CSV table of C-alpha atoms and ligand atoms in Angstrom, one decimal:
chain,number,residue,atom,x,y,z
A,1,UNK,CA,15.6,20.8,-4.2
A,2,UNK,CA,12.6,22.6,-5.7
A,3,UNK,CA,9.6,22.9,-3.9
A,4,UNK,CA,6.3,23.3,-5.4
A,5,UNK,CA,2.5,23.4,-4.3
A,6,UNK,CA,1.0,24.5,-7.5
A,7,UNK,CA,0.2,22.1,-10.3
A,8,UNK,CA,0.6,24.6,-12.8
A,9,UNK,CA,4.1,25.4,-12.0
A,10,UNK,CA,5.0,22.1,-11.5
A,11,UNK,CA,3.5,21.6,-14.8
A,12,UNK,CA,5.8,24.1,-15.9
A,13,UNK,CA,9.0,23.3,-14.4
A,14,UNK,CA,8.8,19.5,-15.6
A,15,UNK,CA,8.5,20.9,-19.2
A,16,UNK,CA,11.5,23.3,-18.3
A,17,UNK,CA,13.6,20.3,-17.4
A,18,UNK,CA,12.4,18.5,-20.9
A,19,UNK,CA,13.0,21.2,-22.8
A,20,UNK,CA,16.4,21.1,-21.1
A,21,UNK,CA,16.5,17.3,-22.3
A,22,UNK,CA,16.1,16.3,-18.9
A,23,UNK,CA,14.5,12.7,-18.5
A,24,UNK,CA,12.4,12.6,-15.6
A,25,UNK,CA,12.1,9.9,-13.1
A,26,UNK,CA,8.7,10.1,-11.1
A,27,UNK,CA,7.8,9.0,-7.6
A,28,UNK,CA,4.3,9.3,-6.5
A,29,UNK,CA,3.9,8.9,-2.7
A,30,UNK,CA,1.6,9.7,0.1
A,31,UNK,CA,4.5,10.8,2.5
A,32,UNK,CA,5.4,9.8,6.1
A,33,UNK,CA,8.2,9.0,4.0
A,34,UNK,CA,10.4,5.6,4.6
A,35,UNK,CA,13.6,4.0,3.3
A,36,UNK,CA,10.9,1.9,0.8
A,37,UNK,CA,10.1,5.3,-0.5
A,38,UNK,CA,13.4,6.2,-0.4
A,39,UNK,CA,14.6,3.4,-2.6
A,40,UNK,CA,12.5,4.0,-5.4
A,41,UNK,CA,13.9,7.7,-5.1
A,42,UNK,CA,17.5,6.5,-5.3
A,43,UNK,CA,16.4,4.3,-8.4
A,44,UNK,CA,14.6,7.1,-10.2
A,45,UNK,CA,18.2,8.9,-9.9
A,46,UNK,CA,20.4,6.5,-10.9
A,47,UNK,CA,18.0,6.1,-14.3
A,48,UNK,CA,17.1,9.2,-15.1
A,49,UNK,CA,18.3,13.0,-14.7
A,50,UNK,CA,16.3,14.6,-12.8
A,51,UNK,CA,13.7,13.0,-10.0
A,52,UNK,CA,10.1,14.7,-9.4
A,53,UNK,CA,8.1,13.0,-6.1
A,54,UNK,CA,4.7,13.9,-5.3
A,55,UNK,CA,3.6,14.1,-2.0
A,56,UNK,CA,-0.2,13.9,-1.9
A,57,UNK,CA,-2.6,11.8,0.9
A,58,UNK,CA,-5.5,11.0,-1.9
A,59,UNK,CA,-8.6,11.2,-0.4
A,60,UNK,CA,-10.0,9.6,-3.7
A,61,UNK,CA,-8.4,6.5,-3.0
A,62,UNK,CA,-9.4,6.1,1.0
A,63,UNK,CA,-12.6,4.2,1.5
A,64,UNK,CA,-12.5,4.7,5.5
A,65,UNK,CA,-12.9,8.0,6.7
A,66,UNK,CA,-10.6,7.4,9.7
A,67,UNK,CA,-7.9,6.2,8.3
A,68,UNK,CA,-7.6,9.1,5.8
A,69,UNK,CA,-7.7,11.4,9.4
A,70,UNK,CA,-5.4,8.9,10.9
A,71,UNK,CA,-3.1,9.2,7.7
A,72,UNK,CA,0.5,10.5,9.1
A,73,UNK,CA,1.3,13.8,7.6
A,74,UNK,CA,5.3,14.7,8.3
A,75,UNK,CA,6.0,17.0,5.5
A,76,UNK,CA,9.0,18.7,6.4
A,77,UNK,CA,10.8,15.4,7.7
A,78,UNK,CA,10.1,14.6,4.3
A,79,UNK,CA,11.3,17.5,2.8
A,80,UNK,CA,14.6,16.5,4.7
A,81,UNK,CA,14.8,13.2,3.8
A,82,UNK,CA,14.2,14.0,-0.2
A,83,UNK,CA,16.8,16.7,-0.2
A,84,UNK,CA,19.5,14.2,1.5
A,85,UNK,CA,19.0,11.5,-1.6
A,86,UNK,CA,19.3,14.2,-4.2
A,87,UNK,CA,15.3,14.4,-5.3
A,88,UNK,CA,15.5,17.5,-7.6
A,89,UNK,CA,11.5,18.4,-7.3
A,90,UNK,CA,9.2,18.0,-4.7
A,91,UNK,CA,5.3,18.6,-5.5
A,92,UNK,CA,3.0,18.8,-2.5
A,93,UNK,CA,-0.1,19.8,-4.0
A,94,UNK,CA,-3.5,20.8,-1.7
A,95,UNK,CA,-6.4,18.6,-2.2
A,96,UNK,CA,-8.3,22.1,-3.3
A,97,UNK,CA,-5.8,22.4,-6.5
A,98,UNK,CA,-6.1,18.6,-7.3
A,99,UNK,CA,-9.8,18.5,-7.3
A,100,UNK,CA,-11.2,21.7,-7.3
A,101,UNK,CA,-14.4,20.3,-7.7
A,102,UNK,CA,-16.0,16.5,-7.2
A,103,UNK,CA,-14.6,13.9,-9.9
A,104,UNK,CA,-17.0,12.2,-11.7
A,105,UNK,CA,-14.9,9.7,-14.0
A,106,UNK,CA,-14.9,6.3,-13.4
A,107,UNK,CA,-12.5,4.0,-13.9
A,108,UNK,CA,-13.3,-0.1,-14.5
A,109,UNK,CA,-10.5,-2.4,-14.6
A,110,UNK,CA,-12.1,-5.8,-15.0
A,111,UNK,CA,-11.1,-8.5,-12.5
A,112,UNK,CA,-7.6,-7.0,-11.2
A,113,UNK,CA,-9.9,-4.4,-9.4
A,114,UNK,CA,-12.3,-7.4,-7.9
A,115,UNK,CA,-10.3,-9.3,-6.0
A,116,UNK,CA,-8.3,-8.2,-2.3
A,117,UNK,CA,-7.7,-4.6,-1.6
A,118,UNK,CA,-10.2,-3.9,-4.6
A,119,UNK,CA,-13.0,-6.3,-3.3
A,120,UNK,CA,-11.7,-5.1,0.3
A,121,UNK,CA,-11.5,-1.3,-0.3
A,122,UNK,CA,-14.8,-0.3,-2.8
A,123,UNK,CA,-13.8,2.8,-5.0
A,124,UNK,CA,-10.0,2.1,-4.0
A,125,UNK,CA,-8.4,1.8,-7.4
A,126,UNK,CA,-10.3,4.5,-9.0
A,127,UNK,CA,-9.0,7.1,-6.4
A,128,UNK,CA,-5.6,5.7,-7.3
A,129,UNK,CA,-5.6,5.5,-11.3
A,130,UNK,CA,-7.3,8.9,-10.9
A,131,UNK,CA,-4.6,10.5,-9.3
A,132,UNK,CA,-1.9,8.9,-10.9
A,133,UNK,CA,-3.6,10.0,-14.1
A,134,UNK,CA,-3.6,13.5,-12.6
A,135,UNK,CA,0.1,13.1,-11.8
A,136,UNK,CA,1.3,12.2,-14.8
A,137,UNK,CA,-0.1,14.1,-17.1
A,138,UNK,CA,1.1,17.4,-14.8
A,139,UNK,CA,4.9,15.5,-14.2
A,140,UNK,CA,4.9,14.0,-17.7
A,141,UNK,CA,7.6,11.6,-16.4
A,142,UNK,CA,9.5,9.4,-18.7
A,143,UNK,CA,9.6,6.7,-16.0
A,144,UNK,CA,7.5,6.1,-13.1
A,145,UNK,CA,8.7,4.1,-9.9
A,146,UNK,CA,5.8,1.8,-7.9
A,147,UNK,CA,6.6,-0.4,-4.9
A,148,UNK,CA,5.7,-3.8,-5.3
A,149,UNK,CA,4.3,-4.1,-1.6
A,150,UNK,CA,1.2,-2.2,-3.5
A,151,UNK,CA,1.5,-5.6,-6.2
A,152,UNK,CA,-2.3,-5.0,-7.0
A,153,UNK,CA,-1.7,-1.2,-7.6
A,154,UNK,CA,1.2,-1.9,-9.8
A,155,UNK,CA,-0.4,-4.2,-11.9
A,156,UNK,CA,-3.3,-1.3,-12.0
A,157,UNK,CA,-1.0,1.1,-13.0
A,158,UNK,CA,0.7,-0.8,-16.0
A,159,UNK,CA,-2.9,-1.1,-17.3
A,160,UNK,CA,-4.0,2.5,-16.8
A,161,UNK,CA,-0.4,2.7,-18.0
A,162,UNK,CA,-1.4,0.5,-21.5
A,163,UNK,CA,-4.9,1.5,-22.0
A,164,UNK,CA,-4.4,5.2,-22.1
A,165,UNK,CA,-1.0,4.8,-23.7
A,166,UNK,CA,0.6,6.9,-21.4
A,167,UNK,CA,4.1,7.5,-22.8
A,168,UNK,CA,5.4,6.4,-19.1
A,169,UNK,CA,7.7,3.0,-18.7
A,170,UNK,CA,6.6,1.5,-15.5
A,171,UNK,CA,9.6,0.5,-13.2
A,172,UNK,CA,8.2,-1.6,-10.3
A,173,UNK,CA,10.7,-2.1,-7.3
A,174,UNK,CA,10.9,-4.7,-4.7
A,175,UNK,CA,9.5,-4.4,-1.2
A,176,UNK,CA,12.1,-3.0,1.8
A,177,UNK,CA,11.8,-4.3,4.9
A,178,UNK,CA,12.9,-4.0,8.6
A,179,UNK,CA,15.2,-5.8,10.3
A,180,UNK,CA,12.7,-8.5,11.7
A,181,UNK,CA,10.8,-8.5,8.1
A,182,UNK,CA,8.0,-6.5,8.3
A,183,UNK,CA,7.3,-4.4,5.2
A,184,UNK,CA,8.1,-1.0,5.8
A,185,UNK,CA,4.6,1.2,5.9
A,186,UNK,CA,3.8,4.7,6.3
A,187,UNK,CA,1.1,3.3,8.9
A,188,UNK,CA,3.5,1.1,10.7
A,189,UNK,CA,3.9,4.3,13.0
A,190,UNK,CA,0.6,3.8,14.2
A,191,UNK,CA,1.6,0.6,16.0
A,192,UNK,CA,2.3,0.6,19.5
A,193,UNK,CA,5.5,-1.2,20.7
A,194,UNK,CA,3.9,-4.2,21.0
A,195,UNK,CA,1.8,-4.4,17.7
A,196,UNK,CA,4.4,-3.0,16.5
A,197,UNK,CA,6.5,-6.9,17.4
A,198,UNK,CA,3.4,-9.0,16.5
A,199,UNK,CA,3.1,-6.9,13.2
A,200,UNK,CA,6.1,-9.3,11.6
A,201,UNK,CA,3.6,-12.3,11.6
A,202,UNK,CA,2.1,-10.8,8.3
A,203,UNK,CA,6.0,-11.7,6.8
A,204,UNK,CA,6.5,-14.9,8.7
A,205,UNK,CA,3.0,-16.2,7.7
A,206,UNK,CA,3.9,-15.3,3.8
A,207,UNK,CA,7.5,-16.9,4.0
A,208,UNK,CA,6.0,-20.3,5.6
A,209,UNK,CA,3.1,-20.2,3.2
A,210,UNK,CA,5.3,-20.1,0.5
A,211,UNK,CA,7.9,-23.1,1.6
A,212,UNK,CA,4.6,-25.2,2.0
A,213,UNK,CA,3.5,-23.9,-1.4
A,214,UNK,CA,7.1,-25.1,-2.9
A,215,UNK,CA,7.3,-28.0,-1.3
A,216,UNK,CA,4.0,-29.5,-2.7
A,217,UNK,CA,1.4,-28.6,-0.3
A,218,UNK,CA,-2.1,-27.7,-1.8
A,219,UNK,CA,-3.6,-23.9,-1.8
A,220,UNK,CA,-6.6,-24.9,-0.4
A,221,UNK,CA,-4.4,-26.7,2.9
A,222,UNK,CA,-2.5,-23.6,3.1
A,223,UNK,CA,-5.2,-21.6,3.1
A,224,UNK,CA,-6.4,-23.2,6.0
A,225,UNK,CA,-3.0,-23.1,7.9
A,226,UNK,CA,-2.9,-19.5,7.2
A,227,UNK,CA,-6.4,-19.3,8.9
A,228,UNK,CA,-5.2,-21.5,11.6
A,229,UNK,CA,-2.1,-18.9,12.4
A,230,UNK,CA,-4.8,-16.0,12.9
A,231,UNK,CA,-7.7,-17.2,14.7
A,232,UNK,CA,-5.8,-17.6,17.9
A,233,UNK,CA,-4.5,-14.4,17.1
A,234,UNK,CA,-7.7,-12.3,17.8
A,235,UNK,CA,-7.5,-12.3,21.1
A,236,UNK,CA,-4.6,-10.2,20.8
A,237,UNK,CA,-6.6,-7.9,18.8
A,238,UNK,CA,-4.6,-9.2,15.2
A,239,UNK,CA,-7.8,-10.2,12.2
A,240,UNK,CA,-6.5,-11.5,8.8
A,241,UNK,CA,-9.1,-9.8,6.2
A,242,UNK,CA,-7.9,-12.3,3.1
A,243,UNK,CA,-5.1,-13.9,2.2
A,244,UNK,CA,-4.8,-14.9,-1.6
A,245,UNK,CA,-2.8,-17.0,-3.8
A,246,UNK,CA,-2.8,-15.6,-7.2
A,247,UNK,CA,-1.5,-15.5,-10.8
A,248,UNK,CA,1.1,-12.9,-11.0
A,249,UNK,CA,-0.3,-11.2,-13.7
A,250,UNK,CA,-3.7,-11.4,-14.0
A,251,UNK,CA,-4.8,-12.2,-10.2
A,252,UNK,CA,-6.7,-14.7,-11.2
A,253,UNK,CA,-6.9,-17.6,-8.3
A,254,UNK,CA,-4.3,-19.8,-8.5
A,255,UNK,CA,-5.4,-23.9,-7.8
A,256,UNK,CA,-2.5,-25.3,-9.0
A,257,UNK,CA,1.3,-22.9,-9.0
A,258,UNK,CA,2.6,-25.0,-11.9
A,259,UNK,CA,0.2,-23.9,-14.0
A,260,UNK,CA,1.0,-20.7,-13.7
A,261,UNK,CA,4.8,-18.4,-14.9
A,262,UNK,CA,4.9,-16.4,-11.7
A,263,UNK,CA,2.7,-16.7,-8.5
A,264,UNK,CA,2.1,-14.0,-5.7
A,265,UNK,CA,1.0,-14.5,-2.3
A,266,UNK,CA,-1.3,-11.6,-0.9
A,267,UNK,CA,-2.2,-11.3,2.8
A,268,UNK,CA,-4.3,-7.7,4.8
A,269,UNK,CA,-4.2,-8.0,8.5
A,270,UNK,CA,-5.5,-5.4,10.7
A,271,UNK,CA,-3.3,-5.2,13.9
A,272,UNK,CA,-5.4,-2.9,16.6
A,273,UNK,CA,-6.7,-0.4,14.4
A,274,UNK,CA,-4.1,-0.5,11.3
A,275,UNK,CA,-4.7,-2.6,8.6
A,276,UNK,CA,-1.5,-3.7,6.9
A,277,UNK,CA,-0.7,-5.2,3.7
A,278,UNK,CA,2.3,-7.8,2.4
A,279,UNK,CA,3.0,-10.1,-0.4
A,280,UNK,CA,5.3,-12.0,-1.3
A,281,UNK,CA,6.3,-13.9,-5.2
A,282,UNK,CA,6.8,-17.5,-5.2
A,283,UNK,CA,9.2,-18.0,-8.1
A,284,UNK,CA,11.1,-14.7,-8.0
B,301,LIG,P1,2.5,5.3,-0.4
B,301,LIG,O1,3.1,6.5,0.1
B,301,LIG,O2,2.2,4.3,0.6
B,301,LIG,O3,1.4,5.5,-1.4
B,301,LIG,O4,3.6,4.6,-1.3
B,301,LIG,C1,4.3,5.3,-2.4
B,301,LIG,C2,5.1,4.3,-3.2
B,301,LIG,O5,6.1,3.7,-2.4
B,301,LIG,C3,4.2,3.2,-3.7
B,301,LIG,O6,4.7,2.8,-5.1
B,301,LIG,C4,4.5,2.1,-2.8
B,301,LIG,O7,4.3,0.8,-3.3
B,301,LIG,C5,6.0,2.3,-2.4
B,301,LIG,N1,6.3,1.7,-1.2
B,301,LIG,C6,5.7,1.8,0.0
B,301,LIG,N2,6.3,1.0,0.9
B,301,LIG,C7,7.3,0.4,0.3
B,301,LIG,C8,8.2,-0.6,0.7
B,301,LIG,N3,8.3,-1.1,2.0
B,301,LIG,N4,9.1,-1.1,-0.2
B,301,LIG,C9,9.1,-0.6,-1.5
B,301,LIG,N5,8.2,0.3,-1.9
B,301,LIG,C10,7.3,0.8,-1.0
């Protein structure tokens, strides 16, 4: 595996491989690297012939100072872990090269950027369609792989994706989880053992929500189940910040699923200190 900190040579070697006729499969990640990211790895080599993954904690796209220190950095476990599912490039830029100065462009991206971890985390989602912008335009990927446990950012992407007519197909990829059914998270490490077991009532809490939804309860009385789970909860140091039942495309609220093609179920927790996201779709 190729490993490269420069964007230029990255740059370089990308249009090395096309010139080759190499199609490129692209995975951007923040590292502490997981089997989630792993999948998407695995996915970008079975479709394409050679996979590039970036490796770059944003500071653009954190909001909270502390959890951008708190961020886990594990690079060369990573490294590892890329080599052993055949990744062909790693690029691990330094913040420095990435922005060498302050960015001043602003992205806007209506209301799929005003509603959870955009009304939740101001300036958010213009770190991330930043960067990505920045990534593909040094990878030039022909396909790009985005977890759907970011469902928010992927819908961002495909319309960063569509308004800038990025030549980039967008391959979304379902959520990995552990055994008990807790979305796998770079920032689950920063549980202890014991948040660590409570952490699964983010997934429970979805699954129920969702079998009430189906089986002809209201959003508004699930809503206040879901409320009714958490605020015992607090004691034990677990807050729910929102949880949403949307349209799957647009975001928009959803009052009524049968009015709508596909429906997704959003819920941010923090447990302790971490804040941790999950969704989950209702007819998929
Ligand atoms: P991150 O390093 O958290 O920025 O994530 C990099 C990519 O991996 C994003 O597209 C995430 O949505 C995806 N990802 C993170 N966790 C998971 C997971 N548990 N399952 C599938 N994809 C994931």
């Amino acid at each position: 595996m190729l490993f490269l900190k420069n964007p230029q040579e990255a740059h370089l070697q990308c249009l090395t491989f096309k010139k080759e006729g190499k199609s490129i499969g692209f995975v951007p990640t923040m590292g502490a690297l997981h089997e989630g990211h792993l999948s998407l790895v695995r996915r970008a080599k079975e479709e394409n012939d050679v996979v590039v993954c970036s490796i770059f904690v944003n500071p653009t796209q954190f909001n909270d100072p502390t959890d951008l220190a708190k961020y886990p950095r594990t690079l060369e476990a990573d490294r590892r872990l890329l080599e052993s599912v055949g990744c062909d490039l790693l690029f691990a830029p330094q913040e420095q090269e990435m922005y060498p100065a302050p960015p001043v462009l602003r992205f806007s991206f209506g209301h799929l950027e005003q509603v959870m971890e955009g009304a939740h985390r101001p300036g958010h989602f213009n770190g991330v369609a930043l960067v990505v912008s920045k990534l593909f335009h040094i990878v030039q990927p022909n396909k790009a792989y985005f977890g759907q446990k970011d469902y928010q950012q992927y819908l961002i992407i495909r319309q960063l994706v569509a308004d800038l007519s990025f030549p980039v197909e967008v391959v979304p990829c379902p959520i990995v989880r552990e055994a008990d059914g807790l979305a796998m998270s770079s920032r689950n490490r920063r549980l202890t053992p014991a948040q660590r077991r409570e952490a699964v009532i983010l997934h429970q809490t979805l699954q129920e929500a969702k079998q009430r939804l189906l089986n002809g309860v209201s959003v508004e009385e699930v809503k206040k189940w879901v409320a009714s789970v958490f605020a015992p909860l607090q004691k034990k140091d677990i807050r729910l910040e929102y949880f949403e039942v949307a349209d799957g495309y647009t975001l928009s609220a959803v009052k009524d699923i049968h009015r709508h093609k596909e429906v997704v179920l959003c819920i941010a927790a923090y447990v302790g200190e971490v804040r941790l996201i999950d969704n989950v779709l209702l007819f998929s």
